[in-house]
XYZ file of C-alpha atoms in Angstrom:
243
model
C 123.724 96.375 -52.783
C 123.092 100.066 -52.181
C 119.341 99.492 -52.033
C 119.751 96.826 -49.339
C 122.070 99.033 -47.289
C 119.629 101.945 -47.472
C 116.780 99.653 -46.420
C 118.760 98.413 -43.419
C 119.695 101.961 -42.491
C 116.084 103.116 -42.711
C 114.966 100.204 -40.549
C 117.632 101.083 -37.983
C 116.576 104.742 -37.940
C 112.927 103.735 -37.558
C 113.781 101.489 -34.621
C 115.717 104.324 -32.996
C 112.792 106.692 -33.537
C 110.351 104.225 -31.958
C 112.687 103.712 -29.001
C 112.965 107.477 -28.527
C 109.182 107.867 -28.683
C 108.831 105.190 -26.010
C 111.380 106.928 -23.771
C 109.608 110.269 -24.158
C 106.251 108.671 -23.402
C 107.693 107.002 -20.291
C 109.201 110.307 -19.121
C 105.860 112.058 -19.648
C 104.093 109.287 -17.755
C 106.548 109.598 -14.846
C 105.998 113.346 -14.814
C 102.224 112.950 -14.774
C 102.382 110.335 -12.009
C 104.682 112.446 -9.823
C 102.619 115.610 -10.356
C 99.372 113.771 -9.574
C 100.864 112.044 -6.545
C 102.254 115.328 -5.227
C 98.856 116.984 -5.634
C 97.064 114.120 -3.878
C 99.581 114.201 -1.024
C 99.440 117.975 -0.603
C 95.632 118.187 -0.509
C 95.088 116.460 2.883
C 98.120 118.210 4.359
C 96.784 121.621 3.353
C 93.408 120.643 4.804
C 95.045 119.718 8.110
C 96.946 123.011 8.225
C 93.751 124.961 7.557
C 91.974 123.099 10.377
C 94.865 123.698 12.777
C 94.791 127.422 12.018
C 91.232 127.615 13.324
C 92.087 125.947 16.655
C 93.555 127.501 19.741
C 97.339 127.382 19.638
C 99.195 125.055 21.988
C 102.543 123.199 21.847
C 100.982 119.981 20.547
C 99.181 121.741 17.707
C 102.322 123.704 16.890
C 104.282 120.459 16.601
C 101.644 118.976 14.298
C 101.630 122.130 12.177
C 105.418 122.110 11.855
C 105.382 118.432 10.914
C 102.781 119.005 8.209
C 104.672 121.993 6.849
C 107.808 119.859 6.633
C 105.849 117.269 4.633
C 104.844 120.012 2.216
C 108.456 121.084 1.855
C 109.569 117.515 1.106
C 106.896 117.193 -1.581
C 107.904 120.527 -3.100
C 111.583 119.510 -3.013
C 110.703 116.308 -4.875
C 108.830 118.250 -7.558
C 111.595 120.837 -7.889
C 114.271 118.161 -8.251
C 112.235 116.173 -10.771
C 111.540 119.217 -12.924
C 115.149 120.340 -12.711
C 116.396 116.964 -13.921
C 113.813 116.769 -16.702
C 113.839 120.360 -17.941
C 116.808 121.972 -16.221
C 116.539 124.529 -13.451
C 116.005 127.855 -15.184
C 116.067 130.701 -12.637
C 113.986 133.782 -13.366
C 116.655 136.406 -12.856
C 115.705 139.816 -11.515
C 117.301 142.435 -9.309
C 116.640 141.492 -5.666
C 117.870 142.296 -2.179
C 119.779 139.391 -0.651
C 119.324 140.614 2.917
C 115.532 140.793 2.465
C 115.551 137.267 1.032
C 117.530 136.031 4.050
C 115.144 137.773 6.447
C 112.136 136.158 4.755
C 113.826 132.750 5.040
C 114.490 133.330 8.735
C 110.869 134.283 9.307
C 109.745 131.036 7.690
C 111.868 128.763 9.881
C 111.559 130.855 13.064
C 108.603 128.858 14.526
C 110.589 125.620 14.255
C 113.678 127.212 15.804
C 111.608 128.685 18.650
C 109.960 125.355 19.378
C 113.373 123.703 19.616
C 114.807 126.609 21.630
C 117.505 127.281 19.045
C 118.625 130.825 18.256
C 119.201 131.819 14.635
C 121.375 134.907 14.127
C 121.671 136.886 10.895
C 124.977 138.640 10.370
C 125.670 140.937 7.462
C 128.512 143.157 6.438
C 128.221 146.902 6.065
C 127.683 146.773 2.294
C 125.675 149.658 0.908
C 124.648 147.692 -2.185
C 122.813 144.536 -1.120
C 121.327 143.693 -4.511
C 122.141 140.934 -6.936
C 120.655 139.463 -10.101
C 118.983 136.209 -9.075
C 115.782 134.245 -8.648
C 114.540 135.416 -5.252
C 112.185 132.466 -4.706
C 114.905 129.913 -5.440
C 117.460 131.666 -3.243
C 114.977 131.814 -0.373
C 114.363 128.085 -0.807
C 118.111 127.464 -0.740
C 118.583 129.418 2.494
C 115.558 127.814 4.137
C 116.770 124.305 3.284
C 120.230 125.014 4.656
C 118.826 126.516 7.857
C 116.462 123.573 8.328
C 119.369 121.185 7.843
C 121.310 123.063 10.524
C 118.269 122.978 12.836
C 117.917 119.218 12.491
C 121.551 118.782 13.512
C 121.415 121.182 16.461
C 120.389 120.666 20.073
C 118.303 122.832 22.389
C 120.025 125.988 23.512
C 122.475 126.061 20.610
C 122.818 128.765 17.971
C 122.914 128.949 14.194
C 124.524 131.782 12.266
C 123.613 132.962 8.799
C 126.319 135.303 7.577
C 126.153 137.345 4.362
C 129.276 138.904 2.951
C 130.187 140.368 -0.398
C 133.725 140.194 -1.718
C 134.511 141.856 -5.047
C 132.308 140.151 -7.646
C 130.650 137.505 -5.457
C 128.317 137.062 -2.509
C 129.256 134.581 0.192
C 126.531 132.946 2.308
C 127.608 130.866 5.273
C 125.354 128.837 7.563
C 127.173 127.623 10.649
C 125.861 125.593 13.581
C 127.077 124.219 16.913
C 126.024 120.624 16.310
C 128.168 117.512 16.076
C 129.270 118.284 12.532
C 129.380 116.002 9.525
C 130.923 112.581 9.687
C 133.961 112.285 7.428
C 132.229 109.719 5.243
C 129.239 111.996 4.626
C 131.079 114.955 3.108
C 131.972 113.550 -0.349
C 128.359 112.775 -1.277
C 126.625 115.404 0.818
C 125.122 117.317 -2.107
C 124.306 114.293 -4.261
C 120.757 113.139 -4.900
C 119.520 110.631 -2.312
C 122.911 110.723 -0.630
C 123.115 107.914 1.952
C 122.634 109.038 5.538
C 122.730 107.109 8.763
C 119.585 106.189 10.665
C 120.032 109.038 13.141
C 120.312 111.661 10.399
C 116.840 112.739 9.225
C 116.142 113.596 5.608
C 115.575 112.029 2.210
C 118.732 113.390 0.625
C 116.856 115.908 -1.529
C 117.147 119.216 0.348
C 120.909 119.648 0.043
C 120.883 118.292 -3.498
C 118.315 120.937 -4.454
C 120.515 123.576 -2.808
C 123.369 122.511 -5.086
C 121.137 122.700 -8.166
C 119.995 126.210 -7.200
C 123.534 127.442 -6.515
C 124.858 126.032 -9.784
C 121.883 127.407 -11.753
C 123.018 130.861 -10.593
C 126.594 130.176 -11.704
C 127.685 129.630 -8.107
C 128.928 126.795 -5.921
C 128.245 125.156 -2.568
C 130.571 123.376 -0.160
C 130.564 122.080 3.405
C 133.060 121.333 6.128
C 133.360 120.928 9.870
C 134.376 123.899 12.014
C 137.606 123.612 14.039
C 135.786 124.398 17.294
C 132.867 122.077 16.606
C 129.769 122.278 14.472
C 129.414 122.422 10.710
C 129.586 125.103 8.049
C 127.981 125.282 4.615
C 129.190 128.003 2.231
C 127.428 129.215 -0.918
C 129.249 131.437 -3.396
C 127.079 133.468 -5.793
C 128.484 135.675 -8.563
C 127.511 139.341 -8.476
C 125.691 139.481 -11.789
C 124.447 142.731 -13.268
C 121.422 143.550 -15.403
């Protein structure tokens, strides 16, 4: 009868509602656990960095400081990726200077490059207008992650180039190194979350994935390939948005 069908339908809808409530509760619980864990992990690291800052600088302390700062970056990458997948990555767009963002990124990774005796060179075209509509903090994170990836795949005495170029309605960022390049099997899944890497390739598979999320959140794209003369190249295309 109609009454029986309506009763069955209502029961089905109620079961679906309960299941959805459970899923939302589980997602909230995961978020709370990850946020709490990240906070608990960051607290001792920040304490170590503060203690190191008060000591006389030497190569050993510099290595410890760089290691702790990398741990902080990994934790922040995890939080950024989790939030992006739960809520979407919503960039706070504002007019910013891409060259200044790149310079700030270089300054952040410079101590690591110096310690490893690797030169990082910024190249830019002769554009008068260096502004674009973007989230400066996210773009700086993108550039830093790509530079750090290049550093980890480079050897002492080698160089890394960060080139900025604007063509018509887009900005092109290229990070190129002199390392061994990507293995052919790595390229297809390079920008996927937790992409598999070999034992001699450091990283948790989050940094490049976050770079892809940031590029796509700005309406852009990211790609990678090996250079004909050796080394690897990662290219980010960003549209030249206007206010």
